[in-house]
mmCIF file with all atom_site columns, C-alpha atoms in Angstrom:
data_model
loop_
_atom_site.group_PDB
_atom_site.id
_atom_site.type_symbol
_atom_site.label_atom_id
_atom_site.label_alt_id
_atom_site.label_comp_id
_atom_site.label_asym_id
_atom_site.label_entity_id
_atom_site.label_seq_id
_atom_site.pdbx_PDB_ins_code
_atom_site.Cartn_x
_atom_site.Cartn_y
_atom_site.Cartn_z
_atom_site.occupancy
_atom_site.B_iso_or_equiv
_atom_site.pdbx_formal_charge
_atom_site.auth_seq_id
_atom_site.auth_comp_id
_atom_site.auth_asym_id
_atom_site.auth_atom_id
_atom_site.pdbx_PDB_model_num
ATOM 1   C CA . MET V 1 1   ? -40.339 -100.823 -2.481  1.00 90.00 ? 1   MET V CA 1
ATOM 2   C CA . LYS V 1 2   ? -43.548 -100.798 -0.421  1.00 94.00 ? 2   LYS V CA 1
ATOM 3   C CA . ARG V 1 3   ? -43.427 -97.019  -0.213  1.00 95.00 ? 3   ARG V CA 1
ATOM 4   C CA . LEU V 1 4   ? -43.135 -96.689  -3.985  1.00 95.00 ? 4   LEU V CA 1
ATOM 5   C CA . LEU V 1 5   ? -46.017 -99.115  -4.505  1.00 95.00 ? 5   LEU V CA 1
ATOM 6   C CA . THR V 1 6   ? -47.979 -97.156  -1.901  1.00 96.00 ? 6   THR V CA 1
ATOM 7   C CA . ALA V 1 7   ? -47.300 -93.909  -3.776  1.00 94.00 ? 7   ALA V CA 1
ATOM 8   C CA . ILE V 1 8   ? -48.494 -95.428  -7.056  1.00 94.00 ? 8   ILE V CA 1
ATOM 9   C CA . LEU V 1 9   ? -51.658 -96.919  -5.551  1.00 94.00 ? 9   LEU V CA 1
ATOM 10  C CA . ALA V 1 10  ? -52.450 -93.760  -3.599  1.00 94.00 ? 10  ALA V CA 1
ATOM 11  C CA . GLY V 1 11  ? -51.946 -91.655  -6.734  1.00 91.00 ? 11  GLY V CA 1
ATOM 12  C CA . ILE V 1 12  ? -54.359 -93.765  -8.762  1.00 89.00 ? 12  ILE V CA 1
ATOM 13  C CA . ILE V 1 13  ? -56.953 -93.830  -5.971  1.00 91.00 ? 13  ILE V CA 1
ATOM 14  C CA . LEU V 1 14  ? -56.655 -90.075  -5.380  1.00 88.00 ? 14  LEU V CA 1
ATOM 15  C CA . SER V 1 15  ? -56.958 -89.428  -9.104  1.00 84.00 ? 15  SER V CA 1
ATOM 16  C CA . SER V 1 16  ? -60.124 -91.554  -9.163  1.00 82.00 ? 16  SER V CA 1
ATOM 17  C CA . ILE V 1 17  ? -61.528 -89.583  -6.229  1.00 82.00 ? 17  ILE V CA 1
ATOM 18  C CA . PHE V 1 18  ? -60.858 -86.327  -8.081  1.00 76.00 ? 18  PHE V CA 1
ATOM 19  C CA . GLU V 1 19  ? -62.564 -87.746  -11.163 1.00 75.00 ? 19  GLU V CA 1
ATOM 20  C CA . ALA V 1 20  ? -65.615 -88.723  -9.110  1.00 71.00 ? 20  ALA V CA 1
ATOM 21  C CA . GLY V 1 21  ? -65.795 -85.200  -7.697  1.00 66.00 ? 21  GLY V CA 1
ATOM 22  C CA . ASN V 1 22  ? -65.539 -83.759  -11.194 1.00 63.00 ? 22  ASN V CA 1
ATOM 23  C CA . PHE V 1 23  ? -68.341 -86.028  -12.396 1.00 61.00 ? 23  PHE V CA 1
ATOM 24  C CA . ILE V 1 24  ? -70.618 -84.931  -9.554  1.00 59.00 ? 24  ILE V CA 1
ATOM 25  C CA . THR V 1 25  ? -70.038 -81.212  -10.172 1.00 63.00 ? 25  THR V CA 1
ATOM 26  C CA . ASN V 1 26  ? -69.724 -81.100  -13.978 1.00 65.00 ? 26  ASN V CA 1
ATOM 27  C CA . GLY V 1 27  ? -71.353 -84.260  -15.235 1.00 60.00 ? 27  GLY V CA 1
ATOM 28  C CA . TYR V 1 28  ? -68.342 -84.965  -17.447 1.00 65.00 ? 28  TYR V CA 1
ATOM 29  C CA . THR V 1 29  ? -66.659 -88.283  -16.923 1.00 66.00 ? 29  THR V CA 1
ATOM 30  C CA . PHE V 1 30  ? -63.055 -89.092  -17.700 1.00 67.00 ? 30  PHE V CA 1
ATOM 31  C CA . SER V 1 31  ? -62.055 -92.388  -19.211 1.00 73.00 ? 31  SER V CA 1
ATOM 32  C CA . ILE V 1 32  ? -59.946 -94.761  -17.159 1.00 72.00 ? 32  ILE V CA 1
ATOM 33  C CA . MET V 1 33  ? -56.955 -93.760  -19.276 1.00 79.00 ? 33  MET V CA 1
ATOM 34  C CA . ASP V 1 34  ? -57.495 -90.092  -18.343 1.00 76.00 ? 34  ASP V CA 1
ATOM 35  C CA . VAL V 1 35  ? -57.570 -91.003  -14.669 1.00 74.00 ? 35  VAL V CA 1
ATOM 36  C CA . ILE V 1 36  ? -54.320 -92.967  -14.983 1.00 78.00 ? 36  ILE V CA 1
ATOM 37  C CA . MET V 1 37  ? -52.643 -90.155  -16.938 1.00 84.00 ? 37  MET V CA 1
ATOM 38  C CA . ILE V 1 38  ? -53.645 -87.567  -14.322 1.00 79.00 ? 38  ILE V CA 1
ATOM 39  C CA . ALA V 1 39  ? -52.201 -89.846  -11.663 1.00 78.00 ? 39  ALA V CA 1
ATOM 40  C CA . ILE V 1 40  ? -48.954 -90.428  -13.568 1.00 85.00 ? 40  ILE V CA 1
ATOM 41  C CA . ILE V 1 41  ? -48.385 -86.812  -14.580 1.00 88.00 ? 41  ILE V CA 1
ATOM 42  C CA . TYR V 1 42  ? -49.512 -84.897  -11.505 1.00 83.00 ? 42  TYR V CA 1
ATOM 43  C CA . ILE V 1 43  ? -50.192 -86.938  -8.391  1.00 86.00 ? 43  ILE V CA 1
ATOM 44  C CA . ILE V 1 44  ? -47.649 -89.777  -8.287  1.00 89.00 ? 44  ILE V CA 1
ATOM 45  C CA . PRO V 1 45  ? -44.635 -87.433  -8.718  1.00 92.00 ? 45  PRO V CA 1
ATOM 46  C CA . LEU V 1 46  ? -45.863 -85.397  -5.746  1.00 87.00 ? 46  LEU V CA 1
ATOM 47  C CA . TYR V 1 47  ? -46.180 -88.540  -3.670  1.00 90.00 ? 47  TYR V CA 1
ATOM 48  C CA . ILE V 1 48  ? -42.653 -89.544  -4.684  1.00 92.00 ? 48  ILE V CA 1
ATOM 49  C CA . LEU V 1 49  ? -41.134 -86.092  -4.074  1.00 88.00 ? 49  LEU V CA 1
ATOM 50  C CA . PHE V 1 50  ? -42.965 -85.274  -0.838  1.00 85.00 ? 50  PHE V CA 1
ATOM 51  C CA . GLY V 1 51  ? -44.735 -88.369  0.438   1.00 89.00 ? 51  GLY V CA 1
ATOM 52  C CA . ILE V 1 52  ? -42.016 -90.988  0.495   1.00 94.00 ? 52  ILE V CA 1
ATOM 53  C CA . PRO V 1 53  ? -39.285 -88.859  2.146   1.00 94.00 ? 53  PRO V CA 1
ATOM 54  C CA . VAL V 1 54  ? -41.707 -87.433  4.695   1.00 94.00 ? 54  VAL V CA 1
ATOM 55  C CA . SER V 1 55  ? -43.058 -90.905  5.435   1.00 95.00 ? 55  SER V CA 1
ATOM 56  C CA . VAL V 1 56  ? -39.557 -92.242  6.072   1.00 96.00 ? 56  VAL V CA 1
ATOM 57  C CA . MET V 1 57  ? -38.787 -89.248  8.283   1.00 96.00 ? 57  MET V CA 1
ATOM 58  C CA . ILE V 1 58  ? -42.002 -89.665  10.312  1.00 95.00 ? 58  ILE V CA 1
ATOM 59  C CA . ASP V 1 59  ? -41.421 -93.379  10.830  1.00 93.00 ? 59  ASP V CA 1
ATOM 60  C CA . LYS V 1 60  ? -37.798 -92.847  11.906  1.00 95.00 ? 60  LYS V CA 1
ATOM 61  C CA . CYS V 1 61  ? -38.717 -90.048  14.317  1.00 94.00 ? 61  CYS V CA 1
ATOM 62  C CA . ILE V 1 62  ? -41.542 -92.038  15.867  1.00 92.00 ? 62  ILE V CA 1
ATOM 63  C CA . SER V 1 63  ? -39.432 -95.181  16.271  1.00 90.00 ? 63  SER V CA 1
ATOM 64  C CA . LYS V 1 64  ? -36.534 -93.183  17.729  1.00 90.00 ? 64  LYS V CA 1
ATOM 65  C CA . TYR V 1 65  ? -38.255 -90.707  20.044  1.00 86.00 ? 65  TYR V CA 1
ATOM 66  C CA . LEU V 1 66  ? -41.512 -92.392  21.007  1.00 86.00 ? 66  LEU V CA 1
ATOM 67  C CA . THR V 1 67  ? -40.247 -95.754  22.178  1.00 84.00 ? 67  THR V CA 1
ATOM 68  C CA . SER V 1 68  ? -42.084 -95.453  25.503  1.00 87.00 ? 68  SER V CA 1
ATOM 69  C CA . ILE V 1 69  ? -45.499 -95.757  23.850  1.00 85.00 ? 69  ILE V CA 1
ATOM 70  C CA . LYS V 1 70  ? -46.645 -99.350  24.165  1.00 84.00 ? 70  LYS V CA 1
ATOM 71  C CA . SER V 1 71  ? -50.298 -98.971  23.221  1.00 90.00 ? 71  SER V CA 1
ATOM 72  C CA . PRO V 1 72  ? -50.863 -99.683  19.506  1.00 90.00 ? 72  PRO V CA 1
ATOM 73  C CA . TYR V 1 73  ? -53.922 -97.409  19.608  1.00 93.00 ? 73  TYR V CA 1
ATOM 74  C CA . GLN V 1 74  ? -51.898 -94.439  20.892  1.00 93.00 ? 74  GLN V CA 1
ATOM 75  C CA . LEU V 1 75  ? -49.133 -95.112  18.390  1.00 92.00 ? 75  LEU V CA 1
ATOM 76  C CA . HIS V 1 76  ? -51.671 -95.250  15.565  1.00 94.00 ? 76  HIS V CA 1
ATOM 77  C CA . ILE V 1 77  ? -53.217 -91.912  16.599  1.00 95.00 ? 77  ILE V CA 1
ATOM 78  C CA . ILE V 1 78  ? -49.787 -90.269  16.829  1.00 95.00 ? 78  ILE V CA 1
ATOM 79  C CA . GLN V 1 79  ? -48.802 -91.597  13.391  1.00 95.00 ? 79  GLN V CA 1
ATOM 80  C CA . LEU V 1 80  ? -52.127 -90.492  11.928  1.00 96.00 ? 80  LEU V CA 1
ATOM 81  C CA . CYS V 1 81  ? -51.710 -86.968  13.317  1.00 96.00 ? 81  CYS V CA 1
ATOM 82  C CA . ALA V 1 82  ? -48.092 -86.806  12.132  1.00 96.00 ? 82  ALA V CA 1
ATOM 83  C CA . TYR V 1 83  ? -49.045 -87.857  8.602   1.00 96.00 ? 83  TYR V CA 1
ATOM 84  C CA . ALA V 1 84  ? -51.972 -85.411  8.510   1.00 96.00 ? 84  ALA V CA 1
ATOM 85  C CA . LEU V 1 85  ? -49.832 -82.531  9.761   1.00 95.00 ? 85  LEU V CA 1
ATOM 86  C CA . SER V 1 86  ? -47.040 -83.348  7.324   1.00 94.00 ? 86  SER V CA 1
ATOM 87  C CA . GLY V 1 87  ? -49.546 -83.399  4.460   1.00 92.00 ? 87  GLY V CA 1
ATOM 88  C CA . ILE V 1 88  ? -50.808 -79.954  5.429   1.00 92.00 ? 88  ILE V CA 1
ATOM 89  C CA . ILE V 1 89  ? -47.259 -78.600  5.717   1.00 92.00 ? 89  ILE V CA 1
ATOM 90  C CA . SER V 1 90  ? -46.137 -80.204  2.422   1.00 88.00 ? 90  SER V CA 1
ATOM 91  C CA . LEU V 1 91  ? -49.105 -78.845  0.485   1.00 87.00 ? 91  LEU V CA 1
ATOM 92  C CA . GLY V 1 92  ? -48.620 -75.485  2.191   1.00 89.00 ? 92  GLY V CA 1
ATOM 93  C CA . LEU V 1 93  ? -45.006 -75.319  1.013   1.00 89.00 ? 93  LEU V CA 1
ATOM 94  C CA . LEU V 1 94  ? -46.000 -76.334  -2.503  1.00 85.00 ? 94  LEU V CA 1
ATOM 95  C CA . LEU V 1 95  ? -48.783 -73.739  -2.643  1.00 86.00 ? 95  LEU V CA 1
ATOM 96  C CA . LEU V 1 96  ? -46.475 -71.095  -1.197  1.00 88.00 ? 96  LEU V CA 1
ATOM 97  C CA . MET V 1 97  ? -44.097 -71.676  -4.118  1.00 89.00 ? 97  MET V CA 1
ATOM 98  C CA . LEU V 1 98  ? -46.864 -71.750  -6.740  1.00 87.00 ? 98  LEU V CA 1
ATOM 99  C CA . ASP V 1 99  ? -49.313 -69.087  -5.561  1.00 87.00 ? 99  ASP V CA 1
ATOM 100 C CA . PRO V 1 100 ? -49.249 -67.686  -2.008  1.00 84.00 ? 100 PRO V CA 1
ATOM 101 C CA . ARG V 1 101 ? -52.911 -66.641  -2.304  1.00 85.00 ? 101 ARG V CA 1
ATOM 102 C CA . LEU V 1 102 ? -53.877 -70.318  -2.239  1.00 84.00 ? 102 LEU V CA 1
ATOM 103 C CA . LEU V 1 103 ? -52.114 -70.985  1.076   1.00 81.00 ? 103 LEU V CA 1
ATOM 104 C CA . GLY V 1 104 ? -55.444 -71.385  2.887   1.00 82.00 ? 104 GLY V CA 1
ATOM 105 C CA . SER V 1 105 ? -56.118 -74.466  0.778   1.00 83.00 ? 105 SER V CA 1
ATOM 106 C CA . ALA V 1 106 ? -53.195 -76.256  2.425   1.00 84.00 ? 106 ALA V CA 1
ATOM 107 C CA . ILE V 1 107 ? -55.621 -77.680  4.984   1.00 84.00 ? 107 ILE V CA 1
ATOM 108 C CA . PHE V 1 108 ? -56.714 -80.147  2.294   1.00 86.00 ? 108 PHE V CA 1
ATOM 109 C CA . GLY V 1 109 ? -53.226 -81.679  2.329   1.00 87.00 ? 109 GLY V CA 1
ATOM 110 C CA . PHE V 1 110 ? -54.288 -84.040  5.087   1.00 90.00 ? 110 PHE V CA 1
ATOM 111 C CA . MET V 1 111 ? -56.433 -86.125  2.727   1.00 92.00 ? 111 MET V CA 1
ATOM 112 C CA . PRO V 1 112 ? -53.686 -87.438  0.409   1.00 92.00 ? 112 PRO V CA 1
ATOM 113 C CA . SER V 1 113 ? -51.334 -88.040  3.321   1.00 94.00 ? 113 SER V CA 1
ATOM 114 C CA . ILE V 1 114 ? -53.904 -90.032  5.297   1.00 96.00 ? 114 ILE V CA 1
ATOM 115 C CA . LEU V 1 115 ? -54.729 -92.031  2.170   1.00 96.00 ? 115 LEU V CA 1
ATOM 116 C CA . TYR V 1 116 ? -51.015 -92.790  1.792   1.00 96.00 ? 116 TYR V CA 1
ATOM 117 C CA . PHE V 1 117 ? -50.791 -93.744  5.483   1.00 97.00 ? 117 PHE V CA 1
ATOM 118 C CA . TYR V 1 118 ? -53.634 -96.252  5.339   1.00 97.00 ? 118 TYR V CA 1
ATOM 119 C CA . ILE V 1 119 ? -52.502 -97.817  2.069   1.00 97.00 ? 119 ILE V CA 1
ATOM 120 C CA . PHE V 1 120 ? -49.011 -98.189  3.536   1.00 97.00 ? 120 PHE V CA 1
ATOM 121 C CA . LEU V 1 121 ? -50.440 -99.821  6.672   1.00 96.00 ? 121 LEU V CA 1
ATOM 122 C CA . PHE V 1 122 ? -52.475 -102.185 4.507   1.00 97.00 ? 122 PHE V CA 1
ATOM 123 C CA . LEU V 1 123 ? -49.430 -103.181 2.454   1.00 96.00 ? 123 LEU V CA 1
ATOM 124 C CA . LYS V 1 124 ? -47.358 -103.690 5.617   1.00 94.00 ? 124 LYS V CA 1
ATOM 125 C CA . ARG V 1 125 ? -50.009 -106.047 6.995   1.00 94.00 ? 125 ARG V CA 1
ATOM 126 C CA . LEU V 1 126 ? -50.061 -108.030 3.764   1.00 93.00 ? 126 LEU V CA 1
ATOM 127 C CA . GLY V 1 127 ? -46.412 -108.805 4.205   1.00 79.00 ? 127 GLY V CA 1
#
């Protein structure tokens, strides 16, 4: 349930970030309803299809194979790198299916995955 809530919150926040970038470049501002619709139609389904399964897989792999790491700082860095790399790979696969010429843009996949990671950490700390 926390992962689904994380996907919804991350989708709305990412949609708001995109809207802010659009306002800076074009001067046109979306209404709050437009931001929510963009999140619901485009971003949240991607988080649900890619983000949640990959997040579960990363957490299981880290808890299974990296049990010797005792430092919370090292564990955090490893999780952060794993989420960033998985975001790049996920966006790369999506772009490869849609338009292979855009494959170089896959590097930007780290941003949504890191946003998801930190929102998930925040929700885990809340309880």
